[in-house]
Short mmCIF file of C-alpha atoms in Angstrom, two decimals:
data_model
loop_
_atom_site.label_atom_id
_atom_site.label_comp_id
_atom_site.label_asym_id
_atom_site.label_seq_id
_atom_site.Cartn_x
_atom_site.Cartn_y
_atom_site.Cartn_z
CA MET A 19 130.65 104.76 117.69
CA LYS A 20 131.46 101.75 119.83
CA VAL A 21 133.96 102.37 122.62
CA LEU A 22 137.09 100.37 121.91
CA LYS A 23 139.65 98.99 124.31
CA VAL A 24 143.11 99.21 122.76
CA LEU A 25 146.42 98.05 124.18
CA PHE A 26 149.29 100.11 122.80
CA ILE A 27 152.79 98.58 122.80
CA HIS A 28 155.85 100.73 122.21
CA THR A 29 159.58 100.76 122.80
CA ARG A 30 160.87 104.17 123.85
CA TYR A 31 164.25 105.47 122.83
CA GLN A 32 166.87 106.70 125.29
CA GLN A 33 166.17 110.21 124.02
CA PRO A 34 162.57 111.11 123.14
CA GLY A 35 162.10 110.98 119.39
CA GLY A 36 159.52 111.31 116.67
CA GLU A 37 158.07 107.83 117.16
CA ASP A 38 157.54 108.53 120.86
CA GLU A 39 155.64 111.70 119.98
CA VAL A 40 153.44 109.92 117.44
CA PHE A 41 152.71 107.15 119.94
CA ALA A 42 151.69 109.65 122.62
CA ALA A 43 149.58 111.68 120.18
CA GLU A 44 147.63 108.61 119.07
CA VAL A 45 146.99 107.54 122.66
CA ASP A 46 145.72 111.02 123.53
CA LEU A 47 143.58 111.11 120.38
CA LEU A 48 141.74 107.92 121.31
CA ARG A 49 141.28 108.86 124.94
CA SER A 50 139.89 112.27 123.98
CA ARG A 51 137.21 110.45 121.96
CA GLY A 52 136.17 108.28 124.89
CA HIS A 53 138.03 105.07 124.05
CA GLU A 54 139.84 103.03 126.69
CA VAL A 55 143.59 102.83 126.14
CA ALA A 56 146.21 100.89 128.08
CA GLU A 57 149.91 101.44 127.45
CA LEU A 58 152.69 98.88 127.67
CA ALA A 59 155.99 100.67 127.18
CA PHE A 60 159.47 99.19 127.11
CA HIS A 61 162.58 101.34 127.44
CA ASN A 62 165.77 100.90 125.49
CA ARG A 63 167.72 102.50 128.31
CA ASP A 64 167.01 99.36 130.35
CA LEU A 65 169.32 97.44 128.02
CA GLU A 66 172.36 99.57 128.85
CA SER A 67 173.18 97.59 132.00
CA LEU A 68 173.03 94.22 130.20
CA SER A 69 175.98 92.37 128.75
CA ILE A 70 176.40 92.35 124.97
CA TRP A 71 175.17 88.77 124.78
CA LYS A 72 172.07 89.42 126.89
CA ARG A 73 171.30 92.51 124.82
CA ALA A 74 171.53 90.38 121.68
CA GLY A 75 169.19 87.81 123.19
CA VAL A 76 166.62 90.46 124.08
CA THR A 77 166.76 91.88 120.55
CA LEU A 78 166.07 88.45 119.06
CA TRP A 79 163.35 87.43 121.49
CA ASN A 80 162.52 89.18 124.76
CA ARG A 81 160.95 86.50 126.96
CA GLU A 82 160.09 89.04 129.65
CA ALA A 83 158.27 91.26 127.14
CA ASP A 84 156.43 88.20 125.84
CA GLY A 85 155.18 87.51 129.36
CA CYS A 86 154.26 91.14 129.98
CA VAL A 87 152.08 91.24 126.88
CA ARG A 88 150.27 88.03 127.80
CA GLU A 89 149.67 89.31 131.32
CA ALA A 90 148.41 92.68 130.06
CA VAL A 91 146.05 91.09 127.54
CA ARG A 92 144.56 88.74 130.13
CA ALA A 93 144.11 91.57 132.64
CA TYR A 94 142.81 94.23 130.26
CA ARG A 95 141.05 92.13 127.55
CA PRO A 96 141.53 94.67 124.72
CA HIS A 97 139.65 94.52 121.44
CA LEU A 98 142.98 94.83 119.67
CA VAL A 99 146.68 95.51 120.18
CA HIS A 100 148.40 98.38 118.37
CA VAL A 101 152.18 97.97 118.14
CA HIS A 102 154.32 101.00 117.37
CA ASN A 103 158.01 100.20 117.85
CA THR A 104 159.46 96.87 119.01
CA PHE A 105 163.17 97.56 118.45
CA PRO A 106 165.11 96.48 120.32
CA ALA A 107 163.77 96.22 123.87
CA ALA A 108 160.32 94.72 123.21
CA SER A 109 161.42 92.53 120.28
CA PRO A 110 158.96 91.04 117.77
CA ALA A 111 158.05 88.47 120.43
CA VAL A 112 155.28 90.86 121.54
CA ILE A 113 153.46 90.30 118.23
CA ARG A 114 153.34 86.55 118.61
CA ALA A 115 152.34 86.86 122.28
CA ALA A 116 149.33 89.02 121.41
CA LYS A 117 148.22 86.72 118.60
CA GLU A 118 148.53 83.62 120.76
CA GLU A 119 146.25 85.39 123.23
CA GLU A 120 143.79 85.65 120.31
CA VAL A 121 143.89 89.44 119.97
CA PRO A 122 144.19 91.10 116.52
CA VAL A 123 147.34 93.15 115.95
CA VAL A 124 147.80 96.45 114.11
CA MET A 125 151.38 97.67 113.59
CA THR A 126 152.60 101.10 112.52
CA LEU A 127 155.65 101.09 110.24
CA HIS A 128 157.52 104.22 111.32
CA ASN A 129 160.63 103.37 109.32
CA TYR A 130 162.10 100.52 107.23
CA ARG A 131 163.42 98.41 110.14
CA LEU A 132 161.68 95.23 108.94
CA LEU A 133 163.48 95.54 105.60
CA CYS A 134 166.83 97.15 106.41
CA VAL A 135 169.37 96.67 109.22
CA ASN A 136 169.71 100.41 109.92
CA ALA A 137 166.04 101.13 109.07
CA LEU A 138 167.05 103.94 106.72
CA PHE A 139 167.96 102.42 103.34
CA PHE A 140 170.99 104.70 103.60
CA ARG A 141 174.68 103.80 103.49
CA GLU A 142 177.89 105.71 102.82
CA GLY A 143 176.04 108.94 102.10
CA ARG A 144 173.50 107.59 99.64
CA VAL A 145 170.33 105.51 99.32
CA CYS A 146 171.03 101.77 99.54
CA GLU A 147 168.51 99.01 98.83
CA ALA A 148 170.95 96.10 98.97
CA CYS A 149 168.75 94.20 101.45
CA LEU A 150 165.34 95.08 100.00
CA GLY A 151 163.42 91.84 99.53
CA ARG A 152 166.43 89.73 100.53
CA LEU A 153 167.91 88.25 103.67
CA PRO A 154 169.80 91.15 105.27
CA TRP A 155 173.27 89.58 105.37
CA ARG A 156 174.70 92.52 103.41
CA GLY A 157 173.67 94.86 106.20
CA ALA A 158 175.68 92.74 108.64
CA LEU A 159 178.65 92.60 106.26
CA TYR A 160 178.67 96.38 105.77
CA GLY A 161 178.13 97.10 109.49
CA CYS A 162 175.09 99.25 108.72
CA TYR A 163 173.78 99.40 112.30
CA ARG A 164 175.91 101.71 114.45
CA GLU A 165 178.87 101.05 112.15
CA SER A 166 179.37 97.70 113.89
CA ARG A 167 179.38 94.35 112.14
CA ALA A 168 178.64 92.56 115.41
CA ALA A 169 175.65 94.77 116.26
CA SER A 170 174.48 94.63 112.65
CA ALA A 171 174.68 90.84 112.70
CA VAL A 172 172.33 90.78 115.70
CA VAL A 173 169.79 92.99 113.91
CA ALA A 174 170.12 90.95 110.72
CA GLY A 175 169.65 87.79 112.78
CA MET A 176 166.49 89.21 114.34
CA LEU A 177 165.06 90.04 110.91
CA ALA A 178 165.98 86.64 109.45
CA LEU A 179 164.64 84.76 112.48
CA HIS A 180 161.25 86.45 112.46
CA ARG A 181 160.95 86.21 108.72
CA ALA A 182 161.53 82.46 109.05
CA LEU A 183 159.04 82.18 111.93
CA GLY A 184 156.41 84.12 110.00
CA THR A 185 156.07 86.74 112.73
CA TRP A 186 155.20 89.56 110.33
CA SER A 187 152.42 87.43 108.78
CA LEU A 188 150.69 87.42 112.19
CA VAL A 189 150.01 91.16 111.95
CA ASP A 190 146.44 91.80 110.82
CA ARG A 191 147.09 95.26 109.41
CA PHE A 192 150.20 97.36 108.85
CA ILE A 193 149.97 101.15 108.83
CA ALA A 194 152.42 102.82 106.44
CA LEU A 195 152.84 106.56 106.81
CA THR A 196 152.97 107.29 103.07
CA GLU A 197 152.10 105.56 99.82
CA PHE A 198 155.82 105.55 98.96
CA ALA A 199 156.60 103.53 102.11
CA ARG A 200 153.68 101.22 101.40
CA GLN A 201 155.10 100.44 97.96
CA LYS A 202 158.53 99.66 99.43
CA PHE A 203 157.03 97.07 101.77
CA ILE A 204 155.02 95.57 98.91
CA GLU A 205 158.21 95.45 96.82
CA ALA A 206 159.80 93.53 99.71
CA GLY A 207 157.05 90.93 99.60
CA PHE A 208 154.51 92.13 102.16
CA PRO A 209 150.90 91.48 101.06
CA PRO A 210 149.35 94.69 99.62
CA GLU A 211 145.96 94.01 101.19
CA LYS A 212 147.50 94.14 104.65
CA ILE A 213 149.09 97.59 104.30
CA VAL A 214 147.08 100.80 104.58
CA VAL A 215 148.28 104.40 104.57
CA LYS A 216 147.63 106.73 107.49
CA PRO A 217 149.92 109.74 107.93
CA ASN A 218 150.98 111.47 111.12
CA PHE A 219 148.95 114.45 112.31
CA VAL A 220 149.28 117.65 114.32
CA HIS A 221 147.10 118.46 117.31
CA PRO A 222 146.27 120.95 118.64
CA ASP A 223 146.22 123.13 115.56
CA PRO A 224 148.94 125.80 116.06
CA GLY A 225 147.30 128.11 113.50
CA PRO A 226 148.92 129.66 110.43
CA GLY A 227 151.74 132.18 110.66
CA GLU A 228 152.45 135.36 108.71
CA GLY A 229 155.88 134.48 107.27
CA ARG A 230 157.27 137.99 107.72
CA GLY A 231 160.65 137.04 109.18
CA GLY A 232 162.45 136.81 105.85
CA TYR A 233 164.51 133.74 106.79
CA ALA A 234 164.71 130.09 105.81
CA LEU A 235 164.36 127.44 108.53
CA PHE A 236 165.73 123.94 109.09
CA VAL A 237 164.28 121.81 111.91
CA GLY A 238 165.54 118.31 112.57
CA ARG A 239 168.31 116.01 113.68
CA LEU A 240 171.77 117.20 112.71
CA SER A 241 172.94 114.02 111.01
CA PRO A 242 174.37 113.10 107.59
CA GLU A 243 171.22 111.49 106.16
CA LYS A 244 169.32 114.73 106.81
CA GLY A 245 171.36 116.49 104.12
CA LEU A 246 173.12 118.98 106.41
CA GLY A 247 176.26 118.98 104.26
CA THR A 248 174.31 119.89 101.13
CA LEU A 249 172.37 122.55 103.04
CA LEU A 250 175.47 124.28 104.39
CA ARG A 251 177.31 124.19 101.06
CA ALA A 252 174.27 125.67 99.32
CA TRP A 253 174.14 128.53 101.82
CA GLU A 254 177.84 129.13 101.32
CA ARG A 255 177.06 129.55 97.63
CA LEU A 256 174.13 131.91 98.37
CA LYS A 257 176.52 134.29 100.20
CA GLY A 258 174.01 135.58 102.74
CA ARG A 259 171.16 136.29 100.32
CA VAL A 260 168.71 134.91 102.86
CA PRO A 261 169.31 134.09 106.55
CA LEU A 262 169.12 130.44 107.58
CA LYS A 263 168.09 129.44 111.11
CA ILE A 264 168.95 125.85 112.09
CA VAL A 265 167.06 124.17 114.93
CA GLY A 266 168.12 120.80 116.33
CA ASP A 267 171.01 118.80 117.67
CA GLY A 268 172.92 115.67 116.71
CA PRO A 269 176.27 114.25 115.60
CA LEU A 270 176.94 117.10 113.14
CA ALA A 271 176.38 119.84 115.75
CA SER A 272 180.06 120.81 115.81
CA GLU A 273 180.07 121.21 112.02
CA VAL A 274 176.99 123.43 112.16
CA GLN A 275 178.50 125.46 114.97
CA GLU A 276 181.65 126.01 112.90
CA ALA A 277 179.61 126.80 109.78
CA GLN A 278 177.77 129.67 111.43
CA LYS A 279 181.11 131.38 112.01
CA ARG A 280 182.14 131.33 108.35
CA ILE A 281 178.91 131.28 106.30
CA PRO A 282 176.98 134.58 106.18
CA GLY A 283 173.44 134.33 107.49
CA VAL A 284 173.70 130.88 109.09
CA GLU A 285 172.55 130.74 112.72
CA TRP A 286 172.38 127.61 114.86
CA LEU A 287 169.71 127.83 117.57
CA GLY A 288 170.17 124.36 119.12
CA ARG A 289 167.21 122.54 120.63
CA LYS A 290 163.92 124.41 120.96
CA THR A 291 160.59 123.61 122.61
CA PRO A 292 157.63 122.80 120.34
CA GLU A 293 156.17 126.22 121.13
CA GLU A 294 159.41 127.92 120.11
CA VAL A 295 159.56 125.89 116.90
CA TYR A 296 156.01 126.91 116.01
CA ALA A 297 156.90 130.56 116.58
CA LEU A 298 159.91 130.23 114.27
CA MET A 299 157.81 128.44 111.65
CA GLY A 300 155.19 131.15 111.81
CA GLU A 301 157.67 133.84 110.78
CA ALA A 302 159.87 131.83 108.39
CA ALA A 303 159.63 132.36 104.63
CA PHE A 304 160.03 128.63 103.93
CA LEU A 305 161.28 125.40 105.50
CA VAL A 306 164.28 123.60 104.00
CA PHE A 307 164.09 119.81 104.30
CA PRO A 308 167.16 118.49 102.42
CA SER A 309 166.95 114.87 103.62
CA GLU A 310 168.86 112.36 101.50
CA TRP A 311 167.13 109.18 102.71
CA TYR A 312 163.59 108.01 102.11
CA GLU A 313 162.18 109.26 105.45
CA GLY A 314 159.04 107.93 107.11
CA PHE A 315 156.75 110.85 107.84
CA PRO A 316 158.53 113.50 109.93
CA ARG A 317 156.04 115.47 112.00
CA VAL A 318 157.93 118.62 111.09
CA LEU A 319 156.39 118.45 107.60
CA ALA A 320 152.82 118.31 108.93
CA GLU A 321 153.71 121.03 111.45
CA ALA A 322 155.01 123.25 108.64
CA PHE A 323 151.77 122.73 106.71
CA ALA A 324 149.79 123.64 109.83
CA LYS A 325 151.70 126.92 110.03
CA GLY A 326 151.18 127.55 106.31
CA LEU A 327 154.91 127.15 105.66
CA PRO A 328 156.07 126.08 102.16
CA ILE A 329 158.72 123.36 102.08
CA LEU A 330 161.81 123.08 99.90
CA THR A 331 162.68 119.38 99.83
CA THR A 332 164.45 116.65 97.89
CA SER A 333 162.76 114.87 94.98
CA LEU A 334 163.20 111.60 96.84
CA GLY A 335 161.12 109.08 98.74
CA SER A 336 158.25 109.92 101.04
CA GLN A 337 159.07 113.62 101.29
CA ALA A 338 158.62 114.03 97.54
CA SER A 339 155.16 112.43 97.80
CA ILE A 340 154.15 114.63 100.77
CA ILE A 341 155.22 117.98 99.28
CA ALA A 342 153.60 118.79 95.93
CA ASP A 343 156.22 120.42 93.69
CA GLY A 344 155.05 123.91 92.71
CA ARG A 345 152.01 123.82 95.01
CA THR A 346 153.03 123.33 98.66
CA GLY A 347 156.75 123.78 98.02
CA LEU A 348 159.53 122.93 95.60
CA HIS A 349 161.68 119.87 94.93
CA PHE A 350 165.42 119.83 94.29
CA ARG A 351 167.77 117.01 93.37
CA PRO A 352 169.08 115.22 96.49
CA GLY A 353 172.67 116.13 97.32
CA ASP A 354 172.76 118.83 94.62
CA LEU A 355 173.82 122.08 96.30
CA GLU A 356 173.55 124.06 93.06
CA ASP A 357 169.96 122.96 92.48
CA LEU A 358 169.07 123.75 96.10
CA ALA A 359 170.63 127.22 95.84
CA ALA A 360 168.81 127.82 92.54
CA LYS A 361 165.45 126.87 94.05
CA VAL A 362 166.06 129.21 97.00
CA GLU A 363 166.82 132.04 94.57
CA TRP A 364 163.65 131.23 92.60
CA LEU A 365 161.55 131.51 95.77
CA LEU A 366 163.16 134.83 96.66
CA ALA A 367 162.46 136.15 93.15
CA HIS A 368 158.80 135.05 93.14
CA PRO A 369 157.10 136.43 96.29
CA LYS A 370 153.58 136.04 94.83
CA GLU A 371 154.13 132.33 94.16
CA LEU A 372 155.59 131.92 97.64
CA ALA A 373 152.51 133.58 99.15
CA ARG A 374 150.28 131.24 97.13
CA MET A 375 152.25 128.25 98.42
CA ARG A 376 151.64 129.43 101.98
CA LYS A 377 147.88 129.21 101.42
CA GLU A 378 148.21 125.82 99.72
CA ALA A 379 150.34 124.47 102.57
CA ARG A 380 147.74 125.46 105.14
CA ALA A 381 144.96 123.97 102.98
CA GLU A 382 146.95 120.72 102.80
CA TYR A 383 147.02 120.54 106.60
CA GLU A 384 143.30 121.17 106.89
CA ALA A 385 142.55 118.50 104.28
CA LYS A 386 144.86 115.72 105.49
CA TYR A 387 146.66 116.24 108.79
CA THR A 388 144.16 117.33 111.44
CA ALA A 389 143.20 115.21 114.45
CA GLU A 390 139.69 114.79 113.03
CA GLN A 391 140.96 113.39 109.74
CA ASN A 392 143.39 111.08 111.49
CA TYR A 393 140.85 109.79 113.98
CA ALA A 394 138.45 108.84 111.19
CA GLN A 395 141.21 106.97 109.36
CA LEU A 396 142.37 105.15 112.48
CA MET A 397 138.84 104.07 113.39
CA ALA A 398 138.27 102.79 109.85
CA ILE A 399 141.40 100.64 110.15
CA TYR A 400 140.43 99.28 113.57
CA HIS A 401 136.87 98.46 112.57
CA GLU A 402 137.96 96.74 109.37
CA VAL A 403 140.33 94.52 111.36
CA LEU A 404 137.65 93.72 113.94
CA SER A 405 134.99 93.03 111.32
CA LYS A 406 137.30 90.61 109.48
CA ARG A 407 137.95 88.83 112.76
CA ARG A 408 134.21 88.41 113.40
CA LEU A 409 133.66 87.14 109.88
CA GLY A 410 136.59 84.76 110.24
#
């Protein structure tokens, strides 16, 4: 296969997050197959020293980032540019800069930022689609970004500006992480032929576990949209029938810390290294993923599949399309603590079905989420974009 030269553009968060990990994994994947990859990374921490007005200006259109992209393209001469995250430090200006340098652009849609001010479709504890397919003035009015109307107005202004300028139409191909996400972007008016689905992947393969630990496991950010309240109330109802280990940190950490003192079986482990998480997954009976927003494609789901770990998740959004109800896990109604507790009790009462789900979860990983599968999908996307450019 022809060696490609790809320029990756990404904005890193102050704290490393899932998008940073996906970005790094894709770069490593291409390099391991002999392709040439250059990285152009912007850092959101660099905005902390700027005034509010300068920060707003950067979010709308970062002139410096625009210049950096043009300089990188002229120096490196890539076959294409792959954009991961532009918010806020890079700004969508990087897309127009690449296109004006006559390089095709592929963009991964990690969340719903192009459609929603807070990127989550989540407000006041529930799913909200008030801005879907519309100008996002409601997001500014409600203060959806960081609970600030001023900050939300800047994000809404960025979305409205680049919609008016046609910036998103300059992207040659969007990569959605799930079919559910793809349909949301189509519903918002994005052209279906420009959006393809390619999920996240796990490499290297951590290998399946045995699941002999007899506990349930939660891994993720401790925040309201992740369904922590529902999870803890369900375990209060279960009265210690099965231990629950919670891995992660976030704004609800104090609530989780307090919960482990009063709810039998709940144990908060804080942050853990990837190796430690894999070890916990290997011995867990099942993973609980009670998220109450649509999600993108959390790597933790693919990691659980790699370890052969069934997943108990909400019948909502992308997670419902990733986990097959009754095959690789079970669904419960979002926010319904009684339904969650009932599904936990069902799993405990059906060990043979749980063992079957372990095998199905591992088979799902081998079929869809290996590096080999992902590389083939990514190359197909790149070559389709390049072939259309030659034909054009």
